Amino acid sequence: FSTMWKIFVYYMQDISLLQVEEKFMAIETFDSINQFQKIFKNMIYTSSIIPSNMCLTGINIFEKSAINLSTPATIVILYFVSLGVLYLCQEKVVINCRLWMSHIFMAIVLAIMYSSQKINSMLFSLVHCILIKDEQYVFIYAETECWRIWQIAILGYIVLVTVPRCFVFLLGPQLLYLGKIGKWQFVLALFCPVPYVVYWSYLIFINKQNNKVPRTKPTDLSTSKILDEIQSPFAENKLSSCLCWMGFIEICRLSLVLCSVLLFDKSYGYFVMSVICLLALVCNTSFKPYKQTYLNVLSAMSLFLQSIVAFCSSLFVDKNFSKPLIYIEQLLGTFIPFILFLLCALLFALQMELRKK
């Protein structure tokens, strides 16, 4: 179920990059379907963990952007609150140090996975500059000149942490599974990825040359939990023998953020995003990365719908908002995926019941 939920949340986060909700709000005064508007906006905001902070007044754009940094902490808090509720529902609570350490590792990994898109969007928007009268200024705050010390520091963080982190999810899980690296090394790589990615590339090359390492299930509880979330949902094939599909997902999502924030021409940016989604759809259909068929179908449908919405946005971004088109975007962007998610959830529940019998 967690994999299905991740596909749905990732989809809603990526759809928010197309700014469909802003277009829908723009026609709010012309229509009376407030209920559907509220459902859509709540789905977008819930998928982003923290609601949009652009409505806050009395603080500048940098302070608003900095609020996004609280997203990982919010996810960690929600994780442990839900965990505490589950423990309270149990008749007997067992305090186990190894178990709680595994939950801490799991919370860190989930916080990075679910908050990466929001934080990456913030970071790229802060280094996005435009030319005004032969001078470069920050796009989201045109009164500030570009390339001050803080902006160079953010650019360095993007180059050294944000981009290489995708390769941590691409290379790390398989090495973690084989016991070539430990849980501490994997978690540290999420914060300082460059040296680990270089070292792991060497390990994978050596492992591919030898090809004699037996595949055994890890016995460490923390390692097992991390792998259950990142690698276990994916099928074993030639690709998964050295790489993890989660890394491809992270690279694809980072590419969407780059197109959304850095391409000044929104029409061109949305078109490139639709092409990226189509390429991801082709790869998803070819490799069938998930073990479960319904997860492959759900993933393929989400990429297909996202590519359609992005293409529609690219055609009408510079024109007056067309109400029929926006309603189609809402239908494809939220209602259909929500129905698919519910159907897959029902199939999952039915499958679990059949296994019990």
XYZ file of C-alpha atoms in Angstrom:
357
model
C 0.000 0.000 0.000
C 2.870 2.396 0.751
C 4.102 2.069 -2.858
C 0.647 2.836 -4.198
C 0.389 5.852 -1.908
C 3.843 7.037 -3.035
C 2.805 6.876 -6.713
C -0.290 8.939 -5.960
C 1.523 11.563 -3.855
C 4.354 11.860 -6.386
C 1.787 12.350 -9.124
C -0.046 15.103 -7.246
C 3.237 16.848 -6.425
C 4.358 16.738 -10.056
C 0.971 17.970 -11.278
C 1.353 20.996 -8.975
C 4.404 22.017 -11.060
C 2.042 22.651 -13.985
C 0.224 25.325 -11.930
C -3.141 23.879 -12.912
C -4.616 24.878 -9.555
C -3.757 28.553 -10.194
C -5.583 28.429 -13.522
C -8.542 26.781 -11.845
C -8.622 29.496 -9.162
C -8.531 32.131 -11.899
C -11.975 31.069 -13.156
C -13.449 30.689 -9.685
C -15.474 33.876 -9.992
C -17.167 32.621 -13.168
C -18.444 29.306 -11.846
C -20.212 27.842 -8.871
C -18.632 24.365 -8.645
C -16.910 25.292 -5.400
C -16.986 21.790 -4.032
C -14.798 20.362 -6.780
C -12.442 23.347 -6.506
C -11.986 22.725 -2.781
C -11.357 19.008 -3.322
C -8.735 19.716 -5.980
C -6.916 22.396 -3.978
C -6.917 20.238 -0.848
C -5.475 17.292 -2.811
C -2.668 19.492 -4.174
C -1.883 21.003 -0.772
C -2.061 17.676 1.059
C 0.344 16.083 -1.421
C 2.798 18.902 -0.727
C 2.675 18.084 3.029
C 2.553 21.799 3.899
C -0.016 24.134 2.244
C 1.218 26.830 -0.099
C 2.824 29.661 1.862
C 2.512 32.261 -0.880
C -0.644 33.575 0.765
C 1.292 34.714 3.836
C 1.671 38.457 4.189
C 4.185 40.656 5.985
C 7.252 38.564 5.074
C 9.455 38.664 1.980
C 9.837 35.977 -0.647
C 12.976 34.523 0.954
C 11.230 34.007 4.281
C 8.317 32.398 2.482
C 10.705 30.079 0.634
C 12.527 29.238 3.855
C 9.245 27.939 5.312
C 9.569 25.049 2.847
C 12.627 23.883 4.789
C 10.279 22.795 7.575
C 8.720 20.174 5.274
C 11.135 17.323 6.203
C 10.682 18.018 9.917
C 6.903 17.983 9.424
C 7.081 14.579 7.714
C 9.246 13.163 10.518
C 6.786 14.474 13.134
C 3.796 13.032 11.260
C 5.594 9.702 10.937
C 6.255 9.413 14.670
C 2.793 10.717 15.599
C 1.167 8.020 13.448
C 3.609 5.493 14.886
C 2.669 6.566 18.406
C -1.027 6.171 17.616
C -0.380 2.627 16.356
C 1.539 1.779 19.523
C -1.242 3.181 21.705
C -3.711 0.921 19.915
C -1.662 -2.115 20.908
C -2.335 -3.870 24.182
C 1.348 -4.315 24.995
C 4.068 -1.844 23.997
C 7.587 -3.255 23.714
C 10.483 -0.795 23.952
C 13.140 -2.075 21.555
C 16.206 0.041 20.756
C 16.852 -1.652 17.402
C 13.217 -1.202 16.412
C 13.225 2.522 17.242
C 16.528 3.041 15.417
C 14.975 1.447 12.343
C 12.042 3.871 12.613
C 14.469 6.820 12.831
C 16.268 5.683 9.677
C 12.934 5.142 7.971
C 11.669 8.611 8.949
C 14.796 10.266 7.510
C 14.482 8.404 4.201
C 10.750 9.157 3.886
C 11.272 12.826 4.787
C 13.815 13.229 1.989
C 11.731 11.319 -0.548
C 8.471 13.189 0.063
C 9.953 16.676 0.561
C 12.599 16.675 -2.182
C 10.374 18.135 -4.885
C 9.158 21.057 -2.771
C 12.648 21.935 -1.518
C 14.223 21.486 -4.955
C 11.655 23.854 -6.460
C 12.515 26.427 -3.812
C 16.280 26.083 -4.380
C 16.064 26.334 -8.164
C 13.735 29.334 -7.956
C 16.254 31.152 -5.733
C 19.039 30.734 -8.327
C 16.809 31.516 -11.303
C 17.913 34.913 -12.645
C 16.554 37.187 -15.379
C 18.187 40.036 -17.288
C 16.744 43.497 -16.588
C 18.530 46.493 -18.168
C 21.852 44.686 -18.520
C 21.706 43.491 -14.895
C 20.686 40.086 -13.559
C 18.088 39.877 -10.816
C 16.434 37.017 -8.925
C 13.329 36.033 -10.877
C 11.024 35.656 -7.864
C 12.309 38.846 -6.195
C 13.364 41.309 -8.877
C 14.723 43.868 -6.387
C 17.645 41.572 -5.481
C 20.699 41.299 -7.717
C 21.985 37.870 -8.666
C 25.064 35.976 -7.606
C 25.498 37.159 -4.066
C 27.264 34.881 -1.593
C 24.067 33.197 -0.392
C 23.043 32.404 -3.978
C 26.455 30.918 -4.809
C 26.115 28.770 -1.664
C 22.686 27.537 -2.837
C 24.081 26.768 -6.297
C 26.910 24.798 -4.688
C 24.360 22.847 -2.626
C 22.383 22.034 -5.788
C 25.488 20.806 -7.634
C 26.990 18.867 -4.719
C 23.879 17.539 -2.946
C 20.578 17.928 -4.813
C 21.601 16.449 -8.175
C 23.915 13.651 -6.901
C 21.269 12.546 -4.381
C 19.284 11.030 -7.255
C 22.210 8.686 -7.880
C 22.155 7.641 -4.213
C 18.701 6.151 -4.862
C 19.951 4.753 -8.175
C 23.103 2.997 -6.922
C 22.725 2.610 -3.154
C 19.833 0.151 -2.637
C 21.430 -2.700 -4.581
C 24.755 -2.322 -2.729
C 22.833 -2.137 0.547
C 21.039 -5.339 -0.394
C 24.314 -7.109 -1.201
C 25.882 -5.961 2.051
C 28.577 -3.924 0.287
C 27.541 -0.829 2.227
C 25.790 -0.308 5.558
C 22.707 1.604 6.634
C 24.778 4.444 8.128
C 26.668 4.913 4.877
C 23.421 5.009 2.891
C 21.794 7.609 5.161
C 24.944 9.764 5.262
C 25.055 9.626 1.460
C 21.673 11.347 1.359
C 23.295 14.425 2.936
C 26.778 14.237 1.355
C 26.338 12.185 -1.813
C 29.297 13.022 -4.096
C 32.091 10.893 -2.516
C 29.722 8.000 -1.873
C 28.342 8.022 -5.436
C 31.878 7.911 -6.871
C 32.841 5.069 -4.529
C 29.623 3.159 -5.190
C 30.107 3.444 -8.966
C 33.467 1.743 -8.505
C 31.904 -0.984 -6.319
C 29.181 -1.668 -8.891
C 31.766 -1.896 -11.661
C 33.838 -4.380 -9.626
C 30.737 -6.352 -8.662
C 29.621 -6.536 -12.294
C 33.057 -7.815 -13.294
C 33.076 -10.549 -10.633
C 29.342 -11.326 -10.694
C 29.795 -13.924 -7.936
C 28.128 -12.216 -5.005
C 25.198 -14.258 -3.624
C 21.909 -12.445 -3.079
C 20.828 -12.932 0.524
C 18.159 -11.109 2.463
C 19.630 -8.561 4.935
C 19.183 -9.509 8.587
C 19.540 -5.984 9.999
C 16.124 -4.507 10.829
C 16.953 -0.924 9.745
C 18.423 -2.115 6.451
C 15.384 -4.299 5.791
C 12.987 -1.402 6.418
C 14.894 0.910 4.067
C 14.959 -1.740 1.337
C 11.283 -2.567 1.835
C 10.461 1.060 1.058
C 12.951 1.720 -1.751
C 13.750 -1.541 -3.539
C 11.358 -4.336 -2.545
C 8.385 -3.052 -4.615
C 10.431 -3.404 -7.808
C 10.850 -6.588 -9.807
C 14.197 -8.326 -10.199
C 15.613 -8.161 -13.732
C 18.853 -7.331 -15.532
C 18.400 -3.650 -14.737
C 17.794 -4.207 -11.011
C 20.947 -6.317 -10.699
C 22.996 -3.119 -10.402
C 20.518 -0.197 -10.353
C 17.306 0.698 -8.498
C 14.254 2.024 -10.329
C 13.643 4.560 -7.553
C 16.722 6.402 -8.826
C 15.168 6.753 -12.284
C 11.999 8.121 -10.686
C 14.014 10.713 -8.726
C 15.953 11.766 -11.855
C 12.707 12.146 -13.797
C 11.116 14.250 -11.037
C 14.208 16.464 -10.755
C 14.055 17.031 -14.529
C 10.427 18.162 -14.198
C 11.399 20.645 -11.481
C 14.208 22.004 -13.681
C 11.807 22.538 -16.597
C 9.154 24.090 -14.387
C 11.438 26.598 -12.665
C 14.353 27.398 -14.974
C 12.719 27.544 -18.426
C 11.473 31.109 -18.770
C 9.114 30.260 -21.641
C 6.390 28.339 -19.815
C 4.863 27.026 -23.025
C 8.179 25.477 -24.037
C 8.795 24.286 -20.467
C 5.462 22.471 -20.249
C 6.059 20.878 -23.660
C 9.459 19.574 -22.511
C 7.787 18.251 -19.338
C 5.236 16.365 -21.448
C 8.093 14.828 -23.488
C 9.882 13.776 -20.277
C 6.693 12.132 -19.010
C 6.224 10.319 -22.328
C 9.819 9.029 -22.239
C 9.267 7.869 -18.653
C 6.044 6.187 -19.785
C 7.885 4.320 -22.565
C 10.526 3.131 -20.075
C 7.842 2.141 -17.554
C 5.934 0.166 -20.201
C 9.096 -1.505 -21.528
C 10.699 -2.546 -18.237
C 7.540 -3.076 -16.098
C 9.565 -2.161 -12.998
C 7.070 -3.139 -10.281
C 6.423 -6.659 -9.080
C 2.666 -6.152 -8.958
C 0.822 -5.676 -12.259
C -1.625 -3.136 -10.855
C 1.300 -0.935 -9.686
C 2.743 -0.963 -13.215
C -0.670 0.010 -14.584
C -1.132 2.765 -11.990
C 2.350 4.153 -12.649
C 1.844 4.075 -16.428
C -1.553 5.775 -16.159
C -0.173 8.521 -13.915
C 2.651 9.258 -16.401
C 0.243 9.204 -19.340
C -2.230 11.583 -17.681
C 0.571 13.864 -16.565
C 1.958 14.070 -20.109
C -1.514 14.955 -21.452
C -2.029 17.685 -18.832
C 1.458 19.095 -19.511
C 0.803 19.143 -23.256
C -2.543 20.925 -22.755
C -0.827 23.478 -20.518
C 1.857 24.103 -23.165
C -0.789 24.929 -25.778
C -2.776 27.445 -23.754
C -0.302 28.934 -21.287
C -0.109 32.333 -23.013
C -3.772 32.595 -23.951
C -6.834 33.506 -21.912
C -7.953 30.676 -19.685
C -10.409 28.392 -21.421
C -12.912 26.981 -18.960
C -13.613 23.731 -20.883
C -9.881 23.048 -21.242
C -9.240 23.698 -17.559
C -12.080 21.359 -16.580
C -10.524 18.674 -18.820
C -7.190 19.282 -17.089
C -8.873 18.877 -13.716
C -10.553 15.663 -14.855
C -7.302 14.183 -16.169
C -5.095 15.690 -13.489
C -7.004 14.809 -10.331
C -10.348 13.049 -10.628
C -9.272 10.082 -12.804
C -6.030 9.422 -10.832
C -8.010 9.623 -7.581
C -10.491 7.016 -8.867
C -7.598 4.809 -10.064
C -5.971 5.095 -6.656
C -9.198 4.046 -4.907
C -9.671 1.090 -7.276
C -6.093 -0.077 -6.699
C -6.593 0.294 -2.939
C -9.699 -1.896 -3.153
C -7.809 -4.476 -5.228
C -5.003 -4.461 -2.678
C -7.464 -4.975 0.199
C -9.186 -7.785 -1.717
C -5.843 -9.445 -2.400
C -4.930 -9.310 1.298
C -8.265 -10.844 2.266
C -7.819 -13.672 -0.243
C -4.351 -14.387 1.148
C -5.772 -14.658 4.669
C -8.309 -17.234 3.477
